[in-house]
PDB file of C-alpha atoms in Angstrom:
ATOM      1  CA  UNK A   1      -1.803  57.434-132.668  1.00  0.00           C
ATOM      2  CA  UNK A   2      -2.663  53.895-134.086  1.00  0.00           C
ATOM      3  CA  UNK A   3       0.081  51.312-134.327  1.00  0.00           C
ATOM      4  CA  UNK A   4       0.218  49.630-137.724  1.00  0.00           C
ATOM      5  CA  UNK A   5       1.910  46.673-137.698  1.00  0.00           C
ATOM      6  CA  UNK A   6       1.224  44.262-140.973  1.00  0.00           C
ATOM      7  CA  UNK A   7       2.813  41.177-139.936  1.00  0.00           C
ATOM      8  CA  UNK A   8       6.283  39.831-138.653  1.00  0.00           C
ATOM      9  CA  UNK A   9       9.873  40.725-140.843  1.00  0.00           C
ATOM     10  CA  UNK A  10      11.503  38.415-139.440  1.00  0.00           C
ATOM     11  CA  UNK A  11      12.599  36.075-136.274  1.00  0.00           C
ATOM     12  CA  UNK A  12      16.219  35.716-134.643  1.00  0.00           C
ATOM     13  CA  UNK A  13      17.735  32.480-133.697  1.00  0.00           C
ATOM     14  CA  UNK A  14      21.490  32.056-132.321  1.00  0.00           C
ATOM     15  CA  UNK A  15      22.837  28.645-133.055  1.00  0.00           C
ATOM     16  CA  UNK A  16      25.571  26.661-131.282  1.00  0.00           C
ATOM     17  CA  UNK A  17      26.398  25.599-133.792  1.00  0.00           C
ATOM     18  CA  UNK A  18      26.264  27.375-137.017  1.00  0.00           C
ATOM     19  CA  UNK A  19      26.961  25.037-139.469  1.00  0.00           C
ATOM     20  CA  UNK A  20      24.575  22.081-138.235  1.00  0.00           C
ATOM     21  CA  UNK A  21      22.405  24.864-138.206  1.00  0.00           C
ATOM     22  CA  UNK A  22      22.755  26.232-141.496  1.00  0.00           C
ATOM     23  CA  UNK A  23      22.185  22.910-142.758  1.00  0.00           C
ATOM     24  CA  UNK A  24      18.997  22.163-141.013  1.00  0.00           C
ATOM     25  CA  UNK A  25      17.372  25.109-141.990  1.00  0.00           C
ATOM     26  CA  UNK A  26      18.503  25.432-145.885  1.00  0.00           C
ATOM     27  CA  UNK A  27      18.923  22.053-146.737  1.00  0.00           C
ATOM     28  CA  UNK A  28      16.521  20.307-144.481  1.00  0.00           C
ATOM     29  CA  UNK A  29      13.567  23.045-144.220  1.00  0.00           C
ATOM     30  CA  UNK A  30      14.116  24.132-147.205  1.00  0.00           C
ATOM     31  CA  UNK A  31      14.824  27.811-146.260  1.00  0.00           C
ATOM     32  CA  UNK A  32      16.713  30.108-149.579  1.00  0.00           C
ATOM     33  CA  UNK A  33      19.510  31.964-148.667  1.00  0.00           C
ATOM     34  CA  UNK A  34      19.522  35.790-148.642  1.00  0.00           C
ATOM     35  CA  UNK A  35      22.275  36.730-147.497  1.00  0.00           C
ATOM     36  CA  UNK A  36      25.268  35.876-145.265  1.00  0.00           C
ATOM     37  CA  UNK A  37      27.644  38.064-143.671  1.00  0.00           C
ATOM     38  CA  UNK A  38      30.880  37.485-141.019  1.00  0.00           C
ATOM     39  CA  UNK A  39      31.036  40.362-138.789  1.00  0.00           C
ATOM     40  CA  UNK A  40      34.753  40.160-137.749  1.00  0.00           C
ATOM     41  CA  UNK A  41      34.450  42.788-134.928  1.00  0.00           C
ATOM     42  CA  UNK A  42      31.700  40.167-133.118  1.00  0.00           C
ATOM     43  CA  UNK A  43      33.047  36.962-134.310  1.00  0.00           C
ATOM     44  CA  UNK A  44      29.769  36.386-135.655  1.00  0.00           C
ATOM     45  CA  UNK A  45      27.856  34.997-138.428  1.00  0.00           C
ATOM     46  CA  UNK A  46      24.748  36.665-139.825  1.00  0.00           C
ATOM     47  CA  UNK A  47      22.778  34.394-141.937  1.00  0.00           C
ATOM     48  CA  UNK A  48      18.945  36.316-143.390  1.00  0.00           C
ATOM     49  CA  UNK A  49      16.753  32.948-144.784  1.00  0.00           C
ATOM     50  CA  UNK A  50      13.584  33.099-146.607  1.00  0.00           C
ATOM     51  CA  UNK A  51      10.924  30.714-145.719  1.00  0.00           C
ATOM     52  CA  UNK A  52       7.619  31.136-147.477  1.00  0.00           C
ATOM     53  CA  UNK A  53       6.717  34.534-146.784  1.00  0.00           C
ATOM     54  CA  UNK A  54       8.630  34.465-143.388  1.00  0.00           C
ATOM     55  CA  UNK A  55      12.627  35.630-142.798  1.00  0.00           C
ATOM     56  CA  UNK A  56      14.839  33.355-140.066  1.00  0.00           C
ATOM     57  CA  UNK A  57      18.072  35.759-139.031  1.00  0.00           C
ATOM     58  CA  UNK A  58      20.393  32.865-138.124  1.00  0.00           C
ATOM     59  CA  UNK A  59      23.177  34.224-135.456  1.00  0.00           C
ATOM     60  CA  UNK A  60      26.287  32.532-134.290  1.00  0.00           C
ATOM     61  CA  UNK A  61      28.051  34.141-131.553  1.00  0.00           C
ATOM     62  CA  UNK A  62      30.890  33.057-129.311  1.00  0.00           C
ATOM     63  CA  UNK A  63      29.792  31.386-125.818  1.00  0.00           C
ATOM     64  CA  UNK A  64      26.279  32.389-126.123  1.00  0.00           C
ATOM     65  CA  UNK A  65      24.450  30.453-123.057  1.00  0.00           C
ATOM     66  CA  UNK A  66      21.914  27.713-123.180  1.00  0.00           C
ATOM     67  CA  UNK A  67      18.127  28.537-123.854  1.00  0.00           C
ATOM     68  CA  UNK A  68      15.756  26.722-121.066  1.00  0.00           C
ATOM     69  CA  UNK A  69      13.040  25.018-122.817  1.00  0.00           C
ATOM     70  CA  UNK A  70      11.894  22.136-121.026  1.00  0.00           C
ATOM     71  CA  UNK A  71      10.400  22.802-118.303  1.00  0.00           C
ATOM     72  CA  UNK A  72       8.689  25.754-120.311  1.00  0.00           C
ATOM     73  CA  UNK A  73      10.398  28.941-119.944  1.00  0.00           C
ATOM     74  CA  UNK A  74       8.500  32.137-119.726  1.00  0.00           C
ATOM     75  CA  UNK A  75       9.329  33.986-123.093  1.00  0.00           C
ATOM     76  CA  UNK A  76       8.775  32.627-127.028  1.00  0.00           C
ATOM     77  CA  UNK A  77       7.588  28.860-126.534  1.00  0.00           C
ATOM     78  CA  UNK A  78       7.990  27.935-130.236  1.00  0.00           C
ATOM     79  CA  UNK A  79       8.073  28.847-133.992  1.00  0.00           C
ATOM     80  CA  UNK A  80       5.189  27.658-135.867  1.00  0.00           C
ATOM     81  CA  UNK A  81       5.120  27.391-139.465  1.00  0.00           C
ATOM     82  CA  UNK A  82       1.857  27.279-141.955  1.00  0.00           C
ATOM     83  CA  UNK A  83       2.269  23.442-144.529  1.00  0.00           C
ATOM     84  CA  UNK A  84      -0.415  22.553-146.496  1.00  0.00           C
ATOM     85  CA  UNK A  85       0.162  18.951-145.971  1.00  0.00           C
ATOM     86  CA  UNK A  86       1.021  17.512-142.195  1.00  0.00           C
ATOM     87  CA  UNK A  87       1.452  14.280-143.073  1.00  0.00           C
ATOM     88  CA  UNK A  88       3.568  14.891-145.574  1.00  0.00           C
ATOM     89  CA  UNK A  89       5.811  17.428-144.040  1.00  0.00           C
ATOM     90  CA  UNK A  90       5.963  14.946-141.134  1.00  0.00           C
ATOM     91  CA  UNK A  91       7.304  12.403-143.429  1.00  0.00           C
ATOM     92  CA  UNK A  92       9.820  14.404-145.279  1.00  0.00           C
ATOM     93  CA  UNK A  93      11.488  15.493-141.607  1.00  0.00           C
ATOM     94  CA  UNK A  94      11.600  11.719-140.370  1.00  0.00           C
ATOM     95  CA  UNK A  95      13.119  11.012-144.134  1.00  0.00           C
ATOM     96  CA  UNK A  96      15.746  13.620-143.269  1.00  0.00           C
ATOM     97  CA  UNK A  97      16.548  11.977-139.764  1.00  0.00           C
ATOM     98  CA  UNK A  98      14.796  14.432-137.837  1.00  0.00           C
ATOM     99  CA  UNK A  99      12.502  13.255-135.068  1.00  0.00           C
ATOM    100  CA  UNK A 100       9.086  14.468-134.918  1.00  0.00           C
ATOM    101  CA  UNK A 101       6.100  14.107-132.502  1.00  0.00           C
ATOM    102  CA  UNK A 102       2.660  12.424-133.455  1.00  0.00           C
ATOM    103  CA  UNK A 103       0.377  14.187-135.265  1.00  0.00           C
ATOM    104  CA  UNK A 104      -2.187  15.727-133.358  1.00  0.00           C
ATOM    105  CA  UNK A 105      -5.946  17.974-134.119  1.00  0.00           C
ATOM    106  CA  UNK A 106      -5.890  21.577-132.290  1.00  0.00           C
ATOM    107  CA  UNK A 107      -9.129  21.125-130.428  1.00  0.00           C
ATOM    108  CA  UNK A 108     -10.018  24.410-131.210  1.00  0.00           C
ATOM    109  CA  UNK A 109      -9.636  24.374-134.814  1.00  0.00           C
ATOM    110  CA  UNK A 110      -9.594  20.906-136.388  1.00  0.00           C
ATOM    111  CA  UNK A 111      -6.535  21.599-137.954  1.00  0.00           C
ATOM    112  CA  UNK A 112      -3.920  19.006-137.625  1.00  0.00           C
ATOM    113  CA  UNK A 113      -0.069  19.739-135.959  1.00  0.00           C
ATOM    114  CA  UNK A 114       3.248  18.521-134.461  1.00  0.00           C
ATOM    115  CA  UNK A 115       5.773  19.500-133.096  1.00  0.00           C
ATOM    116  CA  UNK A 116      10.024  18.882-134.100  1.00  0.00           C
ATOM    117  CA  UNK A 117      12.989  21.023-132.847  1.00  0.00           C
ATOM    118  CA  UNK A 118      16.234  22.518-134.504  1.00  0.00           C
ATOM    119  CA  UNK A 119      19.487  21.430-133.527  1.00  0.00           C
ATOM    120  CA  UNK A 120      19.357  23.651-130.702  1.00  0.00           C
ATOM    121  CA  UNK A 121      16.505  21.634-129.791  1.00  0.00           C
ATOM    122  CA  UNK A 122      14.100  24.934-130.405  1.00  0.00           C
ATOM    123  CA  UNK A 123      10.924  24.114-130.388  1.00  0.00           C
ATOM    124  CA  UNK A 124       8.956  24.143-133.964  1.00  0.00           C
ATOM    125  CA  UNK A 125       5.681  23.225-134.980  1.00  0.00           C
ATOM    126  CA  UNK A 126       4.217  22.710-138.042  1.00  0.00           C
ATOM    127  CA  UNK A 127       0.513  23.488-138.673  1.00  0.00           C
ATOM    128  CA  UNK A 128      -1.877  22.392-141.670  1.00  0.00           C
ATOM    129  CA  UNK A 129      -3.301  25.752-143.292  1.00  0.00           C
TER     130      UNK A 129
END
C-alpha cells in the first residue's frame, strides 16, 4: 500500500490567550473566519481560519502549559507561510506593531525570509514564493 497524502488540512495552535490571539491572526494576518465553536464540556474555544490555501485550528483551553521555544525544542520549530512580497509583508507587520526580524536570503534558494512570532511568541516565518 502507497500512502497518498496531497498536502496539509490544517495546523493546531492553543493560545493563552484567545482573544489576543484571535485578533492577531484575523485582523492582523489577515486569516477569514470559518467557523467558531465553544465546547462547554472542555471550556474551550475552537476557532477553524483560512489562510490562503492553508487552515489554522485556533484552541483555547484552561491551564494549558508553556511551549519551550528558545532554546529550540525538539518537535515543530515554526510555521512558515508562502507572500509574494517580503518586504512588503515585513512592513505591514511592523505597521501593525508586531516586531519582525531582518530580512534575510535562504542560501540555498535565493529566496528572501524572516522570521515574527504570535502572541504566544510561536515562531512564524514568512517566505517570498
Amino acid at each position: 500500500m502507497t500512502l497518498s497524502i496531497s498536502g496539509f488540512h490544517h495546523i493546531a495552535i492553543i493560545a493563552s490567550d484567545y482573544v489576543r490571539s484571535k485578533a492577531f491572526y484575523v485582523d492582523i494576518l489577515g486569516a477569514r473566519i470559518i467557523e467558531e465553536t465553544y465546547r462547554e464540556a472542555r471550556d474551550s474555544w475552537k476557532l477553524d481560519l483560512k489562510l490562503g490555501t492553508s487552515q489554522i485550528e485556533l484552541f483555547s483551553f484552561p491551564d494549558a502549559p508553556a511551549r519551550p521555544s528558545y532554546p529550540e525544542a525538539q518537535g515543530l520549530r515554526h510555521l512558515a507561510f508562502t507572500v509574494p512580497d517580503v518586504r512588503s509583508a515585513k512592513r505591514a507587520l511592523e505597521n501593525a506593531g508586531v516586531t519582525v526580524e531582518e530580512i534575510r536570503t535562504d542560501f540555498l534558494t535565493g529566496k528572501l525570509f524572516t522570521f515574527f512570532a504570535d502572541p504566544d511568541g510561536l515562531p512564524l516565518e514568512l517566505y517570498e514564493a
